[in-house]
PDB file of N, CA and C and ligand atoms in Angstrom:
ATOM      1  N   UNK W 237       0.827  -1.189   0.000  1.00 90.00           N
ATOM      2  CA  UNK W 237       0.000   0.000   0.000  1.00 90.00           C
ATOM      3  C   UNK W 237       0.874   1.257   0.000  1.00 90.00           C
ATOM      4  N   UNK W 238       1.866   1.294   0.881  1.00 90.00           N
ATOM      5  CA  UNK W 238       2.689   2.502   0.987  1.00 90.00           C
ATOM      6  C   UNK W 238       3.498   2.747  -0.292  1.00 90.00           C
ATOM      7  N   UNK W 239       4.158   1.704  -0.782  1.00 92.00           N
ATOM      8  CA  UNK W 239       5.008   1.903  -1.953  1.00 92.00           C
ATOM      9  C   UNK W 239       4.174   2.200  -3.195  1.00 92.00           C
ATOM     10  N   UNK W 240       3.048   1.526  -3.342  1.00 94.00           N
ATOM     11  CA  UNK W 240       2.181   1.780  -4.497  1.00 94.00           C
ATOM     12  C   UNK W 240       1.655   3.200  -4.472  1.00 94.00           C
ATOM     13  N   UNK W 241       1.173   3.623  -3.316  1.00 94.00           N
ATOM     14  CA  UNK W 241       0.607   4.971  -3.224  1.00 94.00           C
ATOM     15  C   UNK W 241       1.681   6.051  -3.327  1.00 94.00           C
ATOM     16  N   UNK W 242       2.877   5.780  -2.776  1.00 93.00           N
ATOM     17  CA  UNK W 242       3.973   6.747  -2.939  1.00 93.00           C
ATOM     18  C   UNK W 242       4.326   6.915  -4.406  1.00 93.00           C
ATOM     19  N   UNK W 243       4.351   5.788  -5.150  1.00 94.00           N
ATOM     20  CA  UNK W 243       4.667   5.844  -6.576  1.00 94.00           C
ATOM     21  C   UNK W 243       3.585   6.635  -7.324  1.00 94.00           C
ATOM     22  N   UNK W 244       2.321   6.357  -7.032  1.00 94.00           N
ATOM     23  CA  UNK W 244       1.224   7.084  -7.682  1.00 94.00           C
ATOM     24  C   UNK W 244       1.277   8.576  -7.350  1.00 94.00           C
ATOM     25  N   UNK W 245       1.608   8.874  -6.113  1.00 95.00           N
ATOM     26  CA  UNK W 245       1.703  10.265  -5.672  1.00 95.00           C
ATOM     27  C   UNK W 245       2.797  10.999  -6.447  1.00 95.00           C
ATOM     28  N   UNK W 246       3.955  10.358  -6.601  1.00 93.00           N
ATOM     29  CA  UNK W 246       5.069  10.984  -7.329  1.00 93.00           C
ATOM     30  C   UNK W 246       4.729  11.139  -8.807  1.00 93.00           C
ATOM     31  N   UNK W 247       4.016  10.175  -9.369  1.00 93.00           N
ATOM     32  CA  UNK W 247       3.649  10.273 -10.784  1.00 93.00           C
ATOM     33  C   UNK W 247       2.645  11.407 -11.014  1.00 93.00           C
ATOM     34  N   UNK W 248       1.727  11.569 -10.091  1.00 92.00           N
ATOM     35  CA  UNK W 248       0.705  12.606 -10.261  1.00 92.00           C
ATOM     36  C   UNK W 248       1.257  14.003 -10.027  1.00 92.00           C
ATOM     37  N   UNK W 249       2.106  14.127  -9.015  1.00 90.00           N
ATOM     38  CA  UNK W 249       2.644  15.447  -8.688  1.00 90.00           C
ATOM     39  C   UNK W 249       4.127  15.278  -8.358  1.00 90.00           C
ATOM     40  N   UNK W 250       4.961  15.345  -9.373  1.00 89.00           N
ATOM     41  CA  UNK W 250       6.383  15.055  -9.196  1.00 89.00           C
ATOM     42  C   UNK W 250       7.097  16.113  -8.350  1.00 89.00           C
ATOM     43  N   UNK W 251       6.535  17.289  -8.221  1.00 91.00           N
ATOM     44  CA  UNK W 251       7.195  18.344  -7.449  1.00 91.00           C
ATOM     45  C   UNK W 251       6.938  18.226  -5.946  1.00 91.00           C
ATOM     46  N   UNK W 252       5.882  17.523  -5.571  1.00 93.00           N
ATOM     47  CA  UNK W 252       5.534  17.393  -4.152  1.00 93.00           C
ATOM     48  C   UNK W 252       6.429  16.344  -3.501  1.00 93.00           C
ATOM     49  N   UNK W 253       7.103  16.689  -2.436  1.00 90.00           N
ATOM     50  CA  UNK W 253       7.991  15.773  -1.712  1.00 90.00           C
ATOM     51  C   UNK W 253       7.448  15.438  -0.330  1.00 90.00           C
ATOM     52  N   UNK W 254       6.211  15.778  -0.084  1.00 91.00           N
ATOM     53  CA  UNK W 254       5.608  15.515   1.220  1.00 91.00           C
ATOM     54  C   UNK W 254       5.318  14.014   1.357  1.00 91.00           C
ATOM     55  N   UNK W 255       5.413  13.498   2.583  1.00 91.00           N
ATOM     56  CA  UNK W 255       5.088  12.102   2.834  1.00 91.00           C
ATOM     57  C   UNK W 255       3.578  11.928   2.944  1.00 91.00           C
ATOM     58  N   UNK W 256       3.127  10.737   2.617  1.00 94.00           N
ATOM     59  CA  UNK W 256       1.701  10.424   2.729  1.00 94.00           C
ATOM     60  C   UNK W 256       1.381   9.983   4.156  1.00 94.00           C
ATOM     61  N   UNK W 257       0.187  10.299   4.592  1.00 95.00           N
ATOM     62  CA  UNK W 257      -0.268   9.891   5.923  1.00 95.00           C
ATOM     63  C   UNK W 257      -1.620   9.182   5.784  1.00 95.00           C
ATOM     64  N   UNK W 258      -1.963   8.413   6.794  1.00 95.00           N
ATOM     65  CA  UNK W 258      -3.257   7.735   6.792  1.00 95.00           C
ATOM     66  C   UNK W 258      -4.350   8.770   6.977  1.00 95.00           C
ATOM     67  N   UNK W 259      -5.357   8.692   6.122  1.00 95.00           N
ATOM     68  CA  UNK W 259      -6.487   9.615   6.194  1.00 95.00           C
ATOM     69  C   UNK W 259      -7.480   9.065   7.227  1.00 95.00           C
ATOM     70  N   UNK W 260      -7.275   9.470   8.471  1.00 92.00           N
ATOM     71  CA  UNK W 260      -8.093   8.943   9.562  1.00 92.00           C
ATOM     72  C   UNK W 260      -9.568   9.275   9.443  1.00 92.00           C
ATOM     73  N   UNK W 261      -9.889  10.382   8.806  1.00 95.00           N
ATOM     74  CA  UNK W 261     -11.295  10.755   8.645  1.00 95.00           C
ATOM     75  C   UNK W 261     -12.017   9.834   7.676  1.00 95.00           C
ATOM     76  N   UNK W 262     -11.261   9.140   6.835  1.00 95.00           N
ATOM     77  CA  UNK W 262     -11.876   8.261   5.838  1.00 95.00           C
ATOM     78  C   UNK W 262     -11.714   6.789   6.188  1.00 95.00           C
ATOM     79  N   UNK W 263     -11.264   6.491   7.410  1.00 93.00           N
ATOM     80  CA  UNK W 263     -11.086   5.106   7.824  1.00 93.00           C
ATOM     81  C   UNK W 263     -12.432   4.397   7.888  1.00 93.00           C
ATOM     82  N   UNK W 264     -12.442   3.155   7.453  1.00 92.00           N
ATOM     83  CA  UNK W 264     -13.658   2.354   7.489  1.00 92.00           C
ATOM     84  C   UNK W 264     -13.380   1.135   8.356  1.00 92.00           C
ATOM     85  N   UNK W 265     -14.230   0.933   9.358  1.00 88.00           N
ATOM     86  CA  UNK W 265     -14.052  -0.175  10.288  1.00 88.00           C
ATOM     87  C   UNK W 265     -15.001  -1.298   9.929  1.00 88.00           C
ATOM     88  N   UNK W 266     -14.487  -2.529   9.947  1.00 86.00           N
ATOM     89  CA  UNK W 266     -15.305  -3.715   9.694  1.00 86.00           C
ATOM     90  C   UNK W 266     -14.986  -4.706  10.786  1.00 86.00           C
ATOM     91  N   UNK W 267     -15.680  -4.565  11.922  1.00 85.00           N
ATOM     92  CA  UNK W 267     -15.365  -5.380  13.080  1.00 85.00           C
ATOM     93  C   UNK W 267     -14.004  -4.975  13.615  1.00 85.00           C
ATOM     94  N   UNK W 268     -13.071  -5.932  13.625  1.00 86.00           N
ATOM     95  CA  UNK W 268     -11.703  -5.622  14.043  1.00 86.00           C
ATOM     96  C   UNK W 268     -10.839  -5.204  12.863  1.00 86.00           C
ATOM     97  N   UNK W 269     -11.350  -5.317  11.670  1.00 89.00           N
ATOM     98  CA  UNK W 269     -10.593  -4.979  10.477  1.00 89.00           C
ATOM     99  C   UNK W 269     -10.808  -3.538  10.067  1.00 89.00           C
ATOM    100  N   UNK W 270      -9.807  -2.982   9.426  1.00 91.00           N
ATOM    101  CA  UNK W 270      -9.866  -1.597   8.995  1.00 91.00           C
ATOM    102  C   UNK W 270      -9.546  -1.500   7.518  1.00 91.00           C
ATOM    103  N   UNK W 271     -10.174  -0.535   6.885  1.00 94.00           N
ATOM    104  CA  UNK W 271      -9.858  -0.165   5.515  1.00 94.00           C
ATOM    105  C   UNK W 271      -9.350   1.269   5.562  1.00 94.00           C
ATOM    106  N   UNK W 272      -8.161   1.466   5.030  1.00 96.00           N
ATOM    107  CA  UNK W 272      -7.525   2.780   5.131  1.00 96.00           C
ATOM    108  C   UNK W 272      -7.110   3.288   3.756  1.00 96.00           C
ATOM    109  N   UNK W 273      -6.920   4.583   3.678  1.00 96.00           N
ATOM    110  CA  UNK W 273      -6.346   5.187   2.488  1.00 96.00           C
ATOM    111  C   UNK W 273      -5.320   6.220   2.929  1.00 96.00           C
ATOM    112  N   UNK W 274      -4.435   6.561   2.006  1.00 96.00           N
ATOM    113  CA  UNK W 274      -3.384   7.527   2.297  1.00 96.00           C
ATOM    114  C   UNK W 274      -3.696   8.841   1.596  1.00 96.00           C
ATOM    115  N   UNK W 275      -3.252   9.922   2.196  1.00 96.00           N
ATOM    116  CA  UNK W 275      -3.424  11.233   1.578  1.00 96.00           C
ATOM    117  C   UNK W 275      -2.162  12.054   1.816  1.00 96.00           C
ATOM    118  N   UNK W 276      -1.999  13.049   0.972  1.00 95.00           N
ATOM    119  CA  UNK W 276      -0.874  13.970   1.111  1.00 95.00           C
ATOM    120  C   UNK W 276      -1.361  15.187   1.889  1.00 95.00           C
ATOM    121  N   UNK W 277      -0.537  15.659   2.801  1.00 93.00           N
ATOM    122  CA  UNK W 277      -0.934  16.820   3.591  1.00 93.00           C
ATOM    123  C   UNK W 277      -0.632  18.134   2.888  1.00 93.00           C
ATOM    124  N   UNK W 278       0.118  18.055   1.786  1.00 93.00           N
ATOM    125  CA  UNK W 278       0.461  19.282   1.063  1.00 93.00           C
ATOM    126  C   UNK W 278      -0.404  19.464  -0.184  1.00 93.00           C
ATOM    127  N   UNK W 279      -0.379  18.486  -1.066  1.00 93.00           N
ATOM    128  CA  UNK W 279      -1.188  18.593  -2.282  1.00 93.00           C
ATOM    129  C   UNK W 279      -2.529  17.880  -2.042  1.00 93.00           C
ATOM    130  N   UNK W 280      -3.319  17.745  -3.040  1.00 90.00           N
ATOM    131  CA  UNK W 280      -4.664  17.176  -2.878  1.00 90.00           C
ATOM    132  C   UNK W 280      -4.715  15.686  -3.176  1.00 90.00           C
ATOM    133  N   UNK W 281      -3.547  15.015  -3.225  1.00 94.00           N
ATOM    134  CA  UNK W 281      -3.547  13.597  -3.571  1.00 94.00           C
ATOM    135  C   UNK W 281      -4.231  12.769  -2.488  1.00 94.00           C
ATOM    136  N   UNK W 282      -5.156  11.907  -2.922  1.00 96.00           N
ATOM    137  CA  UNK W 282      -5.817  10.947  -2.036  1.00 96.00           C
ATOM    138  C   UNK W 282      -5.793   9.604  -2.735  1.00 96.00           C
ATOM    139  N   UNK W 283      -5.275   8.595  -2.065  1.00 95.00           N
ATOM    140  CA  UNK W 283      -5.178   7.261  -2.654  1.00 95.00           C
ATOM    141  C   UNK W 283      -6.476   6.488  -2.527  1.00 95.00           C
ATOM    142  N   UNK W 284      -6.449   5.267  -3.049  1.00 96.00           N
ATOM    143  CA  UNK W 284      -7.636   4.422  -2.942  1.00 96.00           C
ATOM    144  C   UNK W 284      -7.630   3.716  -1.582  1.00 96.00           C
ATOM    145  N   UNK W 285      -8.770   3.160  -1.209  1.00 96.00           N
ATOM    146  CA  UNK W 285      -8.874   2.428   0.051  1.00 96.00           C
ATOM    147  C   UNK W 285      -8.248   1.035  -0.083  1.00 96.00           C
ATOM    148  N   UNK W 286      -7.552   0.621   0.959  1.00 96.00           N
ATOM    149  CA  UNK W 286      -6.953  -0.709   1.020  1.00 96.00           C
ATOM    150  C   UNK W 286      -7.489  -1.429   2.246  1.00 96.00           C
ATOM    151  N   UNK W 287      -7.901  -2.668   2.045  1.00 94.00           N
ATOM    152  CA  UNK W 287      -8.319  -3.486   3.176  1.00 94.00           C
ATOM    153  C   UNK W 287      -7.074  -3.941   3.921  1.00 94.00           C
ATOM    154  N   UNK W 288      -7.044  -3.724   5.226  1.00 94.00           N
ATOM    155  CA  UNK W 288      -5.903  -4.139   6.034  1.00 94.00           C
ATOM    156  C   UNK W 288      -6.216  -5.423   6.778  1.00 94.00           C
ATOM    157  N   UNK W 289      -7.098  -6.230   6.210  1.00 91.00           N
ATOM    158  CA  UNK W 289      -7.431  -7.524   6.800  1.00 91.00           C
ATOM    159  C   UNK W 289      -7.687  -8.502   5.668  1.00 91.00           C
ATOM    160  N   UNK W 290      -7.660  -9.774   6.011  1.00 92.00           N
ATOM    161  CA  UNK W 290      -7.974 -10.816   5.040  1.00 92.00           C
ATOM    162  C   UNK W 290      -9.451 -11.154   5.145  1.00 92.00           C
ATOM    163  N   UNK W 291     -10.111 -11.274   4.026  1.00 89.00           N
ATOM    164  CA  UNK W 291     -11.523 -11.644   4.007  1.00 89.00           C
ATOM    165  C   UNK W 291     -11.640 -13.140   3.779  1.00 89.00           C
ATOM    166  N   UNK W 292     -12.681 -13.733   4.358  1.00 88.00           N
ATOM    167  CA  UNK W 292     -12.911 -15.162   4.146  1.00 88.00           C
ATOM    168  C   UNK W 292     -13.426 -15.354   2.729  1.00 88.00           C
ATOM    169  N   UNK W 293     -13.114 -16.496   2.186  1.00 86.00           N
ATOM    170  CA  UNK W 293     -13.587 -16.793   0.835  1.00 86.00           C
ATOM    171  C   UNK W 293     -14.868 -17.609   0.956  1.00 86.00           C
ATOM    172  N   UNK W 294     -15.963 -16.996   0.611  1.00 80.00           N
ATOM    173  CA  UNK W 294     -17.254 -17.672   0.637  1.00 80.00           C
ATOM    174  C   UNK W 294     -17.939 -17.453  -0.701  1.00 80.00           C
ATOM    175  N   UNK W 295     -18.881 -18.308  -0.976  1.00 83.00           N
ATOM    176  CA  UNK W 295     -19.667 -18.151  -2.190  1.00 83.00           C
ATOM    177  C   UNK W 295     -20.867 -17.271  -1.876  1.00 83.00           C
ATOM    178  N   UNK W 296     -21.436 -16.717  -2.900  1.00 81.00           N
ATOM    179  CA  UNK W 296     -22.632 -15.912  -2.722  1.00 81.00           C
ATOM    180  C   UNK W 296     -22.353 -14.434  -2.772  1.00 81.00           C
ATOM    181  N   UNK W 297     -23.407 -13.670  -2.657  1.00 85.00           N
ATOM    182  CA  UNK W 297     -23.301 -12.223  -2.748  1.00 85.00           C
ATOM    183  C   UNK W 297     -23.119 -11.614  -1.368  1.00 85.00           C
ATOM    184  N   UNK W 298     -22.758 -10.353  -1.352  1.00 83.00           N
ATOM    185  CA  UNK W 298     -22.650  -9.637  -0.092  1.00 83.00           C
ATOM    186  C   UNK W 298     -21.221  -9.432   0.339  1.00 83.00           C
ATOM    187  N   UNK W 299     -21.079  -8.652   1.377  1.00 82.00           N
ATOM    188  CA  UNK W 299     -19.770  -8.304   1.904  1.00 82.00           C
ATOM    189  C   UNK W 299     -19.150  -9.516   2.584  1.00 82.00           C
ATOM    190  N   UNK W 300     -17.879  -9.749   2.328  1.00 84.00           N
ATOM    191  CA  UNK W 300     -17.164 -10.883   2.921  1.00 84.00           C
ATOM    192  C   UNK W 300     -16.774 -10.557   4.363  1.00 84.00           C
ATOM    193  N   UNK W 301     -16.859 -11.558   5.213  1.00 84.00           N
ATOM    194  CA  UNK W 301     -16.442 -11.381   6.597  1.00 84.00           C
ATOM    195  C   UNK W 301     -14.926 -11.330   6.673  1.00 84.00           C
ATOM    196  N   UNK W 302     -14.446 -10.591   7.658  1.00 87.00           N
ATOM    197  CA  UNK W 302     -13.006 -10.537   7.883  1.00 87.00           C
ATOM    198  C   UNK W 302     -12.603 -11.758   8.702  1.00 87.00           C
ATOM    199  N   UNK W 303     -11.450 -12.325   8.356  1.00 89.00           N
ATOM    200  CA  UNK W 303     -10.978 -13.506   9.077  1.00 89.00           C
ATOM    201  C   UNK W 303     -10.787 -13.208  10.555  1.00 89.00           C
ATOM    202  N   UNK W 304     -10.349 -12.008  10.885  1.00 89.00           N
ATOM    203  CA  UNK W 304     -10.118 -11.666  12.287  1.00 89.00           C
ATOM    204  C   UNK W 304     -11.432 -11.670  13.062  1.00 89.00           C
ATOM    205  N   UNK W 305     -12.528 -11.269  12.429  1.00 87.00           N
ATOM    206  CA  UNK W 305     -13.829 -11.278  13.105  1.00 87.00           C
ATOM    207  C   UNK W 305     -14.325 -12.708  13.321  1.00 87.00           C
ATOM    208  N   UNK W 306     -14.125 -13.559  12.335  1.00 87.00           N
ATOM    209  CA  UNK W 306     -14.516 -14.961  12.484  1.00 87.00           C
ATOM    210  C   UNK W 306     -13.686 -15.606  13.590  1.00 87.00           C
ATOM    211  N   UNK W 307     -12.386 -15.323  13.606  1.00 89.00           N
ATOM    212  CA  UNK W 307     -11.519 -15.878  14.641  1.00 89.00           C
ATOM    213  C   UNK W 307     -11.921 -15.418  16.024  1.00 89.00           C
ATOM    214  N   UNK W 308     -12.327 -14.151  16.129  1.00 87.00           N
ATOM    215  CA  UNK W 308     -12.758 -13.642  17.430  1.00 87.00           C
ATOM    216  C   UNK W 308     -14.028 -14.352  17.878  1.00 87.00           C
ATOM    217  N   UNK W 309     -14.955 -14.561  16.956  1.00 87.00           N
ATOM    218  CA  UNK W 309     -16.204 -15.247  17.303  1.00 87.00           C
ATOM    219  C   UNK W 309     -15.944 -16.677  17.749  1.00 87.00           C
ATOM    220  N   UNK W 310     -15.012 -17.334  17.114  1.00 89.00           N
ATOM    221  CA  UNK W 310     -14.654 -18.701  17.530  1.00 89.00           C
ATOM    222  C   UNK W 310     -14.054 -18.669  18.930  1.00 89.00           C
ATOM    223  N   UNK W 311     -13.217 -17.662  19.201  1.00 88.00           N
ATOM    224  CA  UNK W 311     -12.631 -17.536  20.530  1.00 88.00           C
ATOM    225  C   UNK W 311     -13.674 -17.240  21.593  1.00 88.00           C
ATOM    226  N   UNK W 312     -14.607 -16.349  21.289  1.00 87.00           N
ATOM    227  CA  UNK W 312     -15.656 -16.013  22.258  1.00 87.00           C
ATOM    228  C   UNK W 312     -16.555 -17.219  22.508  1.00 87.00           C
ATOM    229  N   UNK W 313     -16.839 -17.979  21.469  1.00 88.00           N
ATOM    230  CA  UNK W 313     -17.718 -19.151  21.623  1.00 88.00           C
ATOM    231  C   UNK W 313     -17.088 -20.219  22.508  1.00 88.00           C
ATOM    232  N   UNK W 314     -15.763 -20.226  22.610  1.00 90.00           N
ATOM    233  CA  UNK W 314     -15.110 -21.249  23.420  1.00 90.00           C
ATOM    234  C   UNK W 314     -14.881 -20.795  24.857  1.00 90.00           C
ATOM    235  N   UNK W 315     -15.384 -19.606  25.216  1.00 89.00           N
ATOM    236  CA  UNK W 315     -15.247 -19.136  26.595  1.00 89.00           C
ATOM    237  C   UNK W 315     -16.643 -18.931  27.186  1.00 89.00           C
ATOM    238  N   UNK W 316     -16.672 -18.563  28.448  1.00 89.00           N
ATOM    239  CA  UNK W 316     -17.965 -18.365  29.108  1.00 89.00           C
ATOM    240  C   UNK W 316     -18.516 -16.963  28.895  1.00 89.00           C
ATOM    241  N   UNK W 317     -17.725 -16.062  28.306  1.00 87.00           N
ATOM    242  CA  UNK W 317     -18.220 -14.714  28.050  1.00 87.00           C
ATOM    243  C   UNK W 317     -18.807 -14.653  26.646  1.00 87.00           C
ATOM    244  N   UNK W 318     -19.721 -13.741  26.460  1.00 85.00           N
ATOM    245  CA  UNK W 318     -20.331 -13.572  25.147  1.00 85.00           C
ATOM    246  C   UNK W 318     -19.864 -12.294  24.487  1.00 85.00           C
ATOM    247  N   UNK W 319     -20.558 -11.942  23.409  1.00 85.00           N
ATOM    248  CA  UNK W 319     -20.198 -10.735  22.675  1.00 85.00           C
ATOM    249  C   UNK W 319     -20.331  -9.479  23.526  1.00 85.00           C
ATOM    250  N   UNK W 320     -21.421  -9.383  24.294  1.00 87.00           N
ATOM    251  CA  UNK W 320     -21.657  -8.189  25.101  1.00 87.00           C
ATOM    252  C   UNK W 320     -20.550  -8.005  26.132  1.00 87.00           C
ATOM    253  N   UNK W 321     -20.204  -9.066  26.827  1.00 89.00           N
ATOM    254  CA  UNK W 321     -19.138  -8.966  27.831  1.00 89.00           C
ATOM    255  C   UNK W 321     -17.795  -8.655  27.184  1.00 89.00           C
ATOM    256  N   UNK W 322     -17.536  -9.269  26.047  1.00 87.00           N
ATOM    257  CA  UNK W 322     -16.255  -8.994  25.392  1.00 87.00           C
ATOM    258  C   UNK W 322     -16.190  -7.542  24.922  1.00 87.00           C
ATOM    259  N   UNK W 323     -17.319  -6.991  24.474  1.00 87.00           N
ATOM    260  CA  UNK W 323     -17.352  -5.581  24.071  1.00 87.00           C
ATOM    261  C   UNK W 323     -17.105  -4.681  25.286  1.00 87.00           C
ATOM    262  N   UNK W 324     -17.678  -5.049  26.432  1.00 89.00           N
ATOM    263  CA  UNK W 324     -17.451  -4.251  27.647  1.00 89.00           C
ATOM    264  C   UNK W 324     -15.982  -4.269  28.047  1.00 89.00           C
ATOM    265  N   UNK W 325     -15.343  -5.423  27.950  1.00 88.00           N
ATOM    266  CA  UNK W 325     -13.917  -5.520  28.288  1.00 88.00           C
ATOM    267  C   UNK W 325     -13.101  -4.633  27.360  1.00 88.00           C
ATOM    268  N   UNK W 326     -13.415  -4.688  26.067  1.00 87.00           N
ATOM    269  CA  UNK W 326     -12.666  -3.862  25.109  1.00 87.00           C
ATOM    270  C   UNK W 326     -12.894  -2.382  25.378  1.00 87.00           C
ATOM    271  N   UNK W 327     -14.143  -1.992  25.611  1.00 86.00           N
ATOM    272  CA  UNK W 327     -14.421  -0.582  25.869  1.00 86.00           C
ATOM    273  C   UNK W 327     -13.743  -0.107  27.152  1.00 86.00           C
ATOM    274  N   UNK W 328     -13.733  -0.953  28.174  1.00 88.00           N
ATOM    275  CA  UNK W 328     -13.067  -0.588  29.424  1.00 88.00           C
ATOM    276  C   UNK W 328     -11.556  -0.499  29.235  1.00 88.00           C
ATOM    277  N   UNK W 329     -11.021  -1.213  28.256  1.00 86.00           N
ATOM    278  CA  UNK W 329      -9.589  -1.184  27.974  1.00 86.00           C
ATOM    279  C   UNK W 329      -9.221  -0.110  26.965  1.00 86.00           C
ATOM    280  N   UNK W 330     -10.184   0.717  26.621  1.00 85.00           N
ATOM    281  CA  UNK W 330      -9.982   1.802  25.650  1.00 85.00           C
ATOM    282  C   UNK W 330      -9.657   1.264  24.266  1.00 85.00           C
ATOM    283  N   UNK W 331     -10.215   0.104  23.937  1.00 85.00           N
ATOM    284  CA  UNK W 331     -10.099  -0.477  22.601  1.00 85.00           C
ATOM    285  C   UNK W 331     -11.469  -0.302  21.948  1.00 85.00           C
ATOM    286  N   UNK W 332     -11.488   0.247  20.769  1.00 84.00           N
ATOM    287  CA  UNK W 332     -12.762   0.473  20.095  1.00 84.00           C
ATOM    288  C   UNK W 332     -13.379  -0.876  19.744  1.00 84.00           C
ATOM    289  N   UNK W 333     -14.480  -1.192  20.390  1.00 84.00           N
ATOM    290  CA  UNK W 333     -15.137  -2.484  20.164  1.00 84.00           C
ATOM    291  C   UNK W 333     -15.949  -2.440  18.875  1.00 84.00           C
ATOM    292  N   UNK W 334     -15.966  -3.536  18.139  1.00 82.00           N
ATOM    293  CA  UNK W 334     -16.794  -3.596  16.939  1.00 82.00           C
ATOM    294  C   UNK W 334     -18.274  -3.519  17.313  1.00 82.00           C
ATOM    295  N   UNK W 335     -19.068  -3.064  16.382  1.00 81.00           N
ATOM    296  CA  UNK W 335     -20.502  -3.014  16.625  1.00 81.00           C
ATOM    297  C   UNK W 335     -21.057  -4.437  16.611  1.00 81.00           C
ATOM    298  N   UNK W 336     -22.143  -4.684  17.332  1.00 77.00           N
ATOM    299  CA  UNK W 336     -22.698  -6.052  17.355  1.00 77.00           C
ATOM    300  C   UNK W 336     -23.009  -6.617  15.963  1.00 77.00           C
ATOM    301  N   UNK W 337     -23.571  -5.845  15.016  1.00 76.00           N
ATOM    302  CA  UNK W 337     -23.836  -6.450  13.705  1.00 76.00           C
ATOM    303  C   UNK W 337     -22.573  -6.883  12.962  1.00 76.00           C
ATOM    304  N   UNK W 338     -21.476  -6.167  13.167  1.00 72.00           N
ATOM    305  CA  UNK W 338     -20.257  -6.559  12.467  1.00 72.00           C
ATOM    306  C   UNK W 338     -19.592  -7.750  13.113  1.00 72.00           C
ATOM    307  N   UNK W 339     -19.990  -8.060  14.347  1.00 70.00           N
ATOM    308  CA  UNK W 339     -19.440  -9.235  15.021  1.00 70.00           C
ATOM    309  C   UNK W 339     -20.283 -10.440  14.709  1.00 70.00           C
TER     310      UNK W 339
HETATM  311 ZN1   ZN K 481       1.594  15.668  -2.302  1.00 76.25          ZN
END
Protein backbone atom coordinates (compact mmCIF):
# COMPACT_ATOMS: atom_id res chain seq x y z
CA UNK A 1 0.00 0.00 0.00
CA UNK A 2 2.69 2.50 0.99
CA UNK A 3 5.01 1.90 -1.95
CA UNK A 4 2.18 1.78 -4.50
CA UNK A 5 0.61 4.97 -3.22
CA UNK A 6 3.97 6.75 -2.94
CA UNK A 7 4.67 5.84 -6.58
CA UNK A 8 1.22 7.08 -7.68
CA UNK A 9 1.70 10.26 -5.67
CA UNK A 10 5.07 10.98 -7.33
CA UNK A 11 3.65 10.27 -10.78
CA UNK A 12 0.70 12.61 -10.26
CA UNK A 13 2.64 15.45 -8.69
CA UNK A 14 6.38 15.06 -9.20
CA UNK A 15 7.20 18.34 -7.45
CA UNK A 16 5.53 17.39 -4.15
CA UNK A 17 7.99 15.77 -1.71
CA UNK A 18 5.61 15.51 1.22
CA UNK A 19 5.09 12.10 2.83
CA UNK A 20 1.70 10.42 2.73
CA UNK A 21 -0.27 9.89 5.92
CA UNK A 22 -3.26 7.73 6.79
CA UNK A 23 -6.49 9.62 6.19
CA UNK A 24 -8.09 8.94 9.56
CA UNK A 25 -11.29 10.76 8.64
CA UNK A 26 -11.88 8.26 5.84
CA UNK A 27 -11.09 5.11 7.82
CA UNK A 28 -13.66 2.35 7.49
CA UNK A 29 -14.05 -0.17 10.29
CA UNK A 30 -15.31 -3.71 9.69
CA UNK A 31 -15.37 -5.38 13.08
CA UNK A 32 -11.70 -5.62 14.04
CA UNK A 33 -10.59 -4.98 10.48
CA UNK A 34 -9.87 -1.60 9.00
CA UNK A 35 -9.86 -0.16 5.51
CA UNK A 36 -7.52 2.78 5.13
CA UNK A 37 -6.35 5.19 2.49
CA UNK A 38 -3.38 7.53 2.30
CA UNK A 39 -3.42 11.23 1.58
CA UNK A 40 -0.87 13.97 1.11
CA UNK A 41 -0.93 16.82 3.59
CA UNK A 42 0.46 19.28 1.06
CA UNK A 43 -1.19 18.59 -2.28
CA UNK A 44 -4.66 17.18 -2.88
CA UNK A 45 -3.55 13.60 -3.57
CA UNK A 46 -5.82 10.95 -2.04
CA UNK A 47 -5.18 7.26 -2.65
CA UNK A 48 -7.64 4.42 -2.94
CA UNK A 49 -8.87 2.43 0.05
CA UNK A 50 -6.95 -0.71 1.02
CA UNK A 51 -8.32 -3.49 3.18
CA UNK A 52 -5.90 -4.14 6.03
CA UNK A 53 -7.43 -7.52 6.80
CA UNK A 54 -7.97 -10.82 5.04
CA UNK A 55 -11.52 -11.64 4.01
CA UNK A 56 -12.91 -15.16 4.15
CA UNK A 57 -13.59 -16.79 0.84
CA UNK A 58 -17.25 -17.67 0.64
CA UNK A 59 -19.67 -18.15 -2.19
CA UNK A 60 -22.63 -15.91 -2.72
CA UNK A 61 -23.30 -12.22 -2.75
CA UNK A 62 -22.65 -9.64 -0.09
CA UNK A 63 -19.77 -8.30 1.90
CA UNK A 64 -17.16 -10.88 2.92
CA UNK A 65 -16.44 -11.38 6.60
CA UNK A 66 -13.01 -10.54 7.88
CA UNK A 67 -10.98 -13.51 9.08
CA UNK A 68 -10.12 -11.67 12.29
CA UNK A 69 -13.83 -11.28 13.11
CA UNK A 70 -14.52 -14.96 12.48
CA UNK A 71 -11.52 -15.88 14.64
CA UNK A 72 -12.76 -13.64 17.43
CA UNK A 73 -16.20 -15.25 17.30
CA UNK A 74 -14.65 -18.70 17.53
CA UNK A 75 -12.63 -17.54 20.53
CA UNK A 76 -15.66 -16.01 22.26
CA UNK A 77 -17.72 -19.15 21.62
CA UNK A 78 -15.11 -21.25 23.42
CA UNK A 79 -15.25 -19.14 26.60
CA UNK A 80 -17.96 -18.36 29.11
CA UNK A 81 -18.22 -14.71 28.05
CA UNK A 82 -20.33 -13.57 25.15
CA UNK A 83 -20.20 -10.73 22.68
CA UNK A 84 -21.66 -8.19 25.10
CA UNK A 85 -19.14 -8.97 27.83
CA UNK A 86 -16.25 -8.99 25.39
CA UNK A 87 -17.35 -5.58 24.07
CA UNK A 88 -17.45 -4.25 27.65
CA UNK A 89 -13.92 -5.52 28.29
CA UNK A 90 -12.67 -3.86 25.11
CA UNK A 91 -14.42 -0.58 25.87
CA UNK A 92 -13.07 -0.59 29.42
CA UNK A 93 -9.59 -1.18 27.97
CA UNK A 94 -9.98 1.80 25.65
CA UNK A 95 -10.10 -0.48 22.60
CA UNK A 96 -12.76 0.47 20.09
CA UNK A 97 -15.14 -2.48 20.16
CA UNK A 98 -16.79 -3.60 16.94
CA UNK A 99 -20.50 -3.01 16.62
CA UNK A 100 -22.70 -6.05 17.35
CA UNK A 101 -23.84 -6.45 13.70
CA UNK A 102 -20.26 -6.56 12.47
CA UNK A 103 -19.44 -9.23 15.02
ZN1 LIG B 1 1.59 15.67 -2.30
